[in-house]
Short mmCIF file of C-alpha atoms in Angstrom, two decimals:
data_model
loop_
_atom_site.label_atom_id
_atom_site.label_comp_id
_atom_site.label_asym_id
_atom_site.label_seq_id
_atom_site.Cartn_x
_atom_site.Cartn_y
_atom_site.Cartn_z
CA UNK N 1 0.10 -0.22 0.05
CA UNK N 2 1.51 3.50 -1.10
CA UNK N 3 2.34 5.46 1.62
CA UNK N 4 2.28 9.58 2.01
CA UNK N 5 5.07 11.63 1.81
CA UNK N 6 6.51 12.47 5.57
CA UNK N 7 4.13 15.10 7.18
CA UNK N 8 1.40 15.26 4.67
CA UNK N 9 -1.69 14.01 5.80
CA UNK N 10 -3.76 11.39 3.53
CA UNK N 11 -6.95 12.70 2.42
CA UNK N 12 -9.89 10.38 1.51
CA UNK N 13 -12.20 11.98 -0.87
CA UNK N 14 -16.01 11.32 -0.62
CA UNK N 15 -18.40 9.81 -3.42
CA UNK N 16 -20.16 12.23 -3.94
CA UNK N 17 -20.60 12.48 -7.81
CA UNK N 18 -21.69 15.36 -9.90
CA UNK N 19 -21.74 15.42 -13.47
CA UNK N 20 -22.91 19.09 -14.04
CA UNK N 21 -21.82 20.54 -17.46
CA UNK N 22 -21.48 17.04 -18.89
CA UNK N 23 -23.42 15.23 -21.89
CA UNK N 24 -24.19 11.76 -21.40
CA UNK N 25 -25.76 9.36 -24.16
CA UNK N 26 -27.27 6.01 -22.87
CA UNK N 27 -28.86 3.29 -24.79
CA UNK N 28 -31.40 0.80 -24.04
CA UNK N 29 -32.76 3.58 -21.91
CA UNK N 30 -36.43 2.66 -22.19
CA UNK N 31 -36.38 0.18 -19.23
CA UNK N 32 -34.52 -1.16 -16.65
CA UNK N 33 -30.87 -0.60 -16.24
CA UNK N 34 -30.43 2.00 -18.74
CA UNK N 35 -33.46 3.80 -17.66
CA UNK N 36 -32.33 4.34 -14.01
CA UNK N 37 -28.93 5.37 -15.45
CA UNK N 38 -30.73 8.05 -17.00
CA UNK N 39 -32.75 9.40 -13.96
CA UNK N 40 -29.19 9.05 -12.05
CA UNK N 41 -27.16 11.06 -14.34
CA UNK N 42 -30.13 13.54 -14.58
CA UNK N 43 -30.45 14.11 -10.64
CA UNK N 44 -26.75 14.45 -10.52
CA UNK N 45 -26.54 17.36 -12.89
CA UNK N 46 -25.76 15.92 -16.55
CA UNK N 47 -27.46 16.44 -19.55
CA UNK N 48 -28.73 13.18 -21.26
CA UNK N 49 -29.74 11.84 -24.51
CA UNK N 50 -31.80 9.00 -24.00
CA UNK N 51 -31.69 6.27 -26.75
CA UNK N 52 -34.44 3.91 -27.48
CA UNK N 53 -36.47 1.79 -29.77
CA UNK N 54 -39.88 2.16 -28.13
CA UNK N 55 -41.24 5.82 -27.87
CA UNK N 56 -43.92 5.02 -25.31
CA UNK N 57 -40.79 4.50 -22.84
CA UNK N 58 -39.23 7.82 -23.71
CA UNK N 59 -42.53 9.98 -23.51
CA UNK N 60 -42.70 8.52 -20.04
CA UNK N 61 -39.46 8.95 -19.13
CA UNK N 62 -39.14 12.49 -20.54
CA UNK N 63 -41.95 13.05 -17.77
CA UNK N 64 -39.94 11.72 -15.19
CA UNK N 65 -36.90 13.72 -16.06
CA UNK N 66 -37.75 16.92 -17.70
CA UNK N 67 -35.12 18.41 -19.83
CA UNK N 68 -33.67 14.98 -21.31
CA UNK N 69 -33.27 14.56 -24.79
CA UNK N 70 -34.64 11.39 -26.13
CA UNK N 71 -33.90 9.68 -29.63
CA UNK N 72 -36.21 6.86 -30.51
CA UNK N 73 -34.10 4.32 -33.01
CA UNK N 74 -33.57 0.89 -33.64
CA UNK N 75 -29.84 0.44 -32.83
CA UNK N 76 -29.88 -2.95 -34.69
CA UNK N 77 -30.35 -0.62 -38.21
CA UNK N 78 -27.05 0.64 -38.90
CA UNK N 79 -28.05 3.22 -41.46
CA UNK N 80 -31.00 4.63 -39.22
CA UNK N 81 -29.03 4.75 -36.13
CA UNK N 82 -26.14 6.59 -38.17
CA UNK N 83 -29.13 9.35 -39.60
CA UNK N 84 -30.42 9.74 -35.65
CA UNK N 85 -26.92 10.13 -34.01
CA UNK N 86 -24.55 10.79 -36.28
CA UNK N 87 -24.75 14.29 -35.59
CA UNK N 88 -25.94 14.05 -32.02
CA UNK N 89 -23.17 16.95 -30.78
CA UNK N 90 -20.93 16.81 -27.80
CA UNK N 91 -21.19 13.67 -25.91
CA UNK N 92 -18.36 13.19 -22.84
CA UNK N 93 -19.83 9.92 -21.33
CA UNK N 94 -21.63 7.02 -23.00
CA UNK N 95 -23.23 3.76 -21.82
CA UNK N 96 -23.57 1.30 -24.02
CA UNK N 97 -26.60 -0.66 -22.37
CA UNK N 98 -28.96 -1.53 -25.46
CA UNK N 99 -29.43 -5.51 -25.96
CA UNK N 100 -31.76 -8.16 -26.84
CA UNK N 101 -31.86 -11.85 -25.22
CA UNK N 102 -33.38 -14.41 -27.31
CA UNK N 103 -33.20 -17.83 -25.70
CA UNK N 104 -32.45 -20.77 -28.17
CA UNK N 105 -30.27 -23.89 -27.65
CA UNK N 106 -27.19 -24.13 -29.28
CA UNK N 107 -28.56 -26.53 -32.06
CA UNK N 108 -31.45 -24.60 -32.81
CA UNK N 109 -29.95 -21.17 -33.08
CA UNK N 110 -31.35 -19.61 -36.15
CA UNK N 111 -29.81 -16.92 -38.58
CA UNK N 112 -32.15 -14.45 -37.86
CA UNK N 113 -31.62 -14.70 -34.07
CA UNK N 114 -28.07 -14.60 -34.44
CA UNK N 115 -28.17 -11.57 -36.66
CA UNK N 116 -30.55 -9.59 -34.71
CA UNK N 117 -28.53 -10.28 -31.30
CA UNK N 118 -25.14 -9.25 -32.94
CA UNK N 119 -26.57 -6.07 -34.78
CA UNK N 120 -27.92 -4.66 -31.28
CA UNK N 121 -25.36 -6.12 -28.67
CA UNK N 122 -22.21 -5.88 -30.22
CA UNK N 123 -22.44 -3.96 -33.95
CA UNK N 124 -24.23 -0.83 -32.16
CA UNK N 125 -21.62 -0.91 -29.63
CA UNK N 126 -18.86 -0.54 -32.27
CA UNK N 127 -20.92 2.06 -34.01
CA UNK N 128 -22.18 4.43 -31.43
CA UNK N 129 -18.74 4.38 -29.43
CA UNK N 130 -16.66 5.40 -32.38
CA UNK N 131 -19.33 8.40 -33.30
CA UNK N 132 -18.92 9.49 -29.11
CA UNK N 133 -14.97 8.85 -29.02
CA UNK N 134 -14.52 10.72 -32.83
CA UNK N 135 -16.43 13.84 -31.11
CA UNK N 136 -14.41 13.23 -27.95
CA UNK N 137 -11.10 13.57 -29.90
CA UNK N 138 -12.21 16.32 -32.47
CA UNK N 139 -13.01 18.34 -28.95
CA UNK N 140 -9.48 17.27 -27.44
CA UNK N 141 -11.80 16.66 -24.46
CA UNK N 142 -11.67 13.25 -22.07
CA UNK N 143 -14.43 11.09 -21.80
CA UNK N 144 -15.74 7.56 -20.33
CA UNK N 145 -17.37 4.62 -21.65
CA UNK N 146 -18.87 2.17 -19.89
CA UNK N 147 -20.29 -0.96 -21.54
CA UNK N 148 -23.18 -2.77 -19.88
CA UNK N 149 -21.80 -6.87 -20.17
CA UNK N 150 -22.85 -9.47 -18.44
CA UNK N 151 -21.40 -12.52 -15.75
CA UNK N 152 -22.12 -14.57 -19.17
CA UNK N 153 -19.25 -13.21 -20.51
CA UNK N 154 -17.36 -15.67 -18.35
CA UNK N 155 -19.72 -18.61 -17.24
CA UNK N 156 -22.60 -20.54 -19.31
CA UNK N 157 -25.88 -20.29 -18.76
CA UNK N 158 -28.50 -22.72 -20.86
CA UNK N 159 -29.67 -21.66 -23.98
CA UNK N 160 -27.98 -18.30 -23.95
CA UNK N 161 -25.25 -19.03 -26.42
CA UNK N 162 -25.68 -15.97 -28.77
CA UNK N 163 -26.33 -13.69 -25.98
CA UNK N 164 -23.63 -15.01 -23.92
CA UNK N 165 -21.15 -14.72 -27.08
CA UNK N 166 -21.93 -11.16 -27.72
CA UNK N 167 -21.27 -10.61 -24.09
CA UNK N 168 -17.94 -12.25 -24.13
CA UNK N 169 -17.22 -10.55 -27.31
CA UNK N 170 -18.06 -7.29 -25.43
CA UNK N 171 -16.05 -7.57 -22.47
CA UNK N 172 -12.88 -8.09 -24.80
CA UNK N 173 -13.89 -5.37 -27.02
CA UNK N 174 -13.73 -3.30 -23.71
CA UNK N 175 -10.19 -3.80 -23.34
CA UNK N 176 -9.15 -3.01 -26.99
CA UNK N 177 -11.15 0.23 -26.61
CA UNK N 178 -9.41 1.22 -23.72
CA UNK N 179 -6.04 0.27 -25.16
CA UNK N 180 -6.81 2.07 -28.47
CA UNK N 181 -8.51 5.38 -27.04
CA UNK N 182 -6.30 5.90 -23.80
CA UNK N 183 -3.98 8.24 -25.77
CA UNK N 184 -6.66 10.14 -26.21
CA UNK N 185 -7.83 10.43 -22.49
CA UNK N 186 -10.86 8.26 -23.10
CA UNK N 187 -11.27 5.41 -20.67
CA UNK N 188 -13.32 2.64 -21.36
CA UNK N 189 -14.47 -0.06 -18.81
CA UNK N 190 -17.63 -2.84 -18.32
CA UNK N 191 -20.04 -3.68 -15.75
CA UNK N 192 -20.87 -7.44 -15.83
CA UNK N 193 -23.96 -7.99 -13.60
CA UNK N 194 -25.20 -11.09 -12.78
CA UNK N 195 -29.28 -11.86 -12.83
CA UNK N 196 -30.72 -8.50 -12.39
CA UNK N 197 -34.67 -8.11 -11.98
CA UNK N 198 -35.78 -6.49 -15.01
CA UNK N 199 -38.31 -7.45 -17.65
CA UNK N 200 -35.79 -9.02 -19.82
CA UNK N 201 -34.20 -11.32 -17.32
CA UNK N 202 -37.78 -12.52 -16.17
CA UNK N 203 -38.03 -13.72 -19.75
CA UNK N 204 -35.09 -16.13 -19.31
CA UNK N 205 -35.92 -17.25 -16.06
CA UNK N 206 -39.01 -19.05 -16.52
CA UNK N 207 -38.34 -22.03 -14.42
CA UNK N 208 -38.89 -21.85 -10.59
CA UNK N 209 -36.94 -24.44 -9.56
CA UNK N 210 -33.75 -23.21 -11.90
CA UNK N 211 -33.97 -19.72 -10.60
CA UNK N 212 -33.66 -20.67 -7.23
CA UNK N 213 -31.25 -23.14 -7.87
CA UNK N 214 -29.31 -20.39 -9.51
CA UNK N 215 -29.85 -17.84 -6.69
CA UNK N 216 -28.17 -20.38 -4.44
CA UNK N 217 -25.42 -20.58 -5.86
CA UNK N 218 -24.61 -16.71 -5.39
CA UNK N 219 -22.47 -16.86 -2.15
CA UNK N 220 -24.59 -13.60 -1.07
CA UNK N 221 -27.77 -15.58 -1.77
CA UNK N 222 -29.19 -13.07 -3.97
CA UNK N 223 -29.21 -11.75 -7.51
CA UNK N 224 -28.22 -7.99 -8.14
CA UNK N 225 -30.42 -4.94 -7.95
CA UNK N 226 -30.78 -2.56 -10.66
CA UNK N 227 -29.58 0.06 -8.28
CA UNK N 228 -26.35 -1.85 -7.55
CA UNK N 229 -25.35 -1.86 -11.13
CA UNK N 230 -26.65 1.83 -11.87
CA UNK N 231 -24.09 2.74 -9.09
CA UNK N 232 -21.21 0.88 -10.75
CA UNK N 233 -21.93 2.82 -14.01
CA UNK N 234 -21.83 5.99 -12.45
CA UNK N 235 -18.78 5.30 -10.58
CA UNK N 236 -16.80 4.39 -13.90
CA UNK N 237 -18.31 7.36 -15.31
CA UNK N 238 -16.82 9.71 -12.87
CA UNK N 239 -13.43 11.12 -12.11
CA UNK N 240 -13.70 8.99 -9.08
CA UNK N 241 -12.32 6.12 -11.35
CA UNK N 242 -9.85 8.38 -13.28
CA UNK N 243 -7.36 5.87 -12.93
CA UNK N 244 -9.48 2.72 -14.35
CA UNK N 245 -9.45 1.87 -17.68
CA UNK N 246 -10.01 -1.41 -19.57
CA UNK N 247 -11.56 -3.27 -16.65
CA UNK N 248 -14.72 -4.76 -15.52
CA UNK N 249 -16.60 -4.25 -12.26
CA UNK N 250 -18.67 -8.08 -11.30
CA UNK N 251 -21.77 -7.14 -9.88
CA UNK N 252 -22.60 -10.59 -9.51
CA UNK N 253 -23.27 -11.09 -5.42
CA UNK N 254 -20.03 -13.26 -5.51
CA UNK N 255 -20.98 -15.87 -8.24
CA UNK N 256 -18.11 -16.43 -10.25
CA UNK N 257 -16.37 -17.02 -6.59
CA UNK N 258 -18.56 -19.98 -6.37
#
């Protein structure tokens, strides 16, 4: 543990976060982790651009967070995304959260499911991150990107071959982005949560007995809460993590340790 120079009192800063004067873009902002991330960033002073393919979600979110900017686009459509976000303006913080989950056993994976999942979960991360990173570099300012990956980047869950593959790729992509964008003072990290009680996870956890056994495999005997994931995202976006890049925070209730 590093020591302080003689006579210098060690100071520990508090974790009070403030994103005033910063602009953040959040994908998958209509529901779950993305929606709560928008609400938290808005409450902490950021100007937020919320991206979702579901307009009704964006309308209700705008009522909860007056002043946010909303963009309705299907990130699985490259051309539509370019039209919607190509001239989005200055963005300092990016949260790549958009994802789809299509349950299929490996031997039954279809081309349609593969194409759809890859385009939303992975290809859009390339595209949106390129747009934001190029803007940061052009402006000559630092930035932070957080990719919302998953614990399934490291372990296998049944019937999630395609989803797990995209999250494994995202976790590796995070490291590559961090290495290449670091010289421009752009940090890139990921959060890798275990099961989080959202509408998306409920579509996966349809077997009560499997869900019970899975929860018991977590040393903390619980799944992660949306708030746990959002807090990790906020930390990685903030200057409290100024020396962290290319890393991933496991929000997994100890699952990998088991």
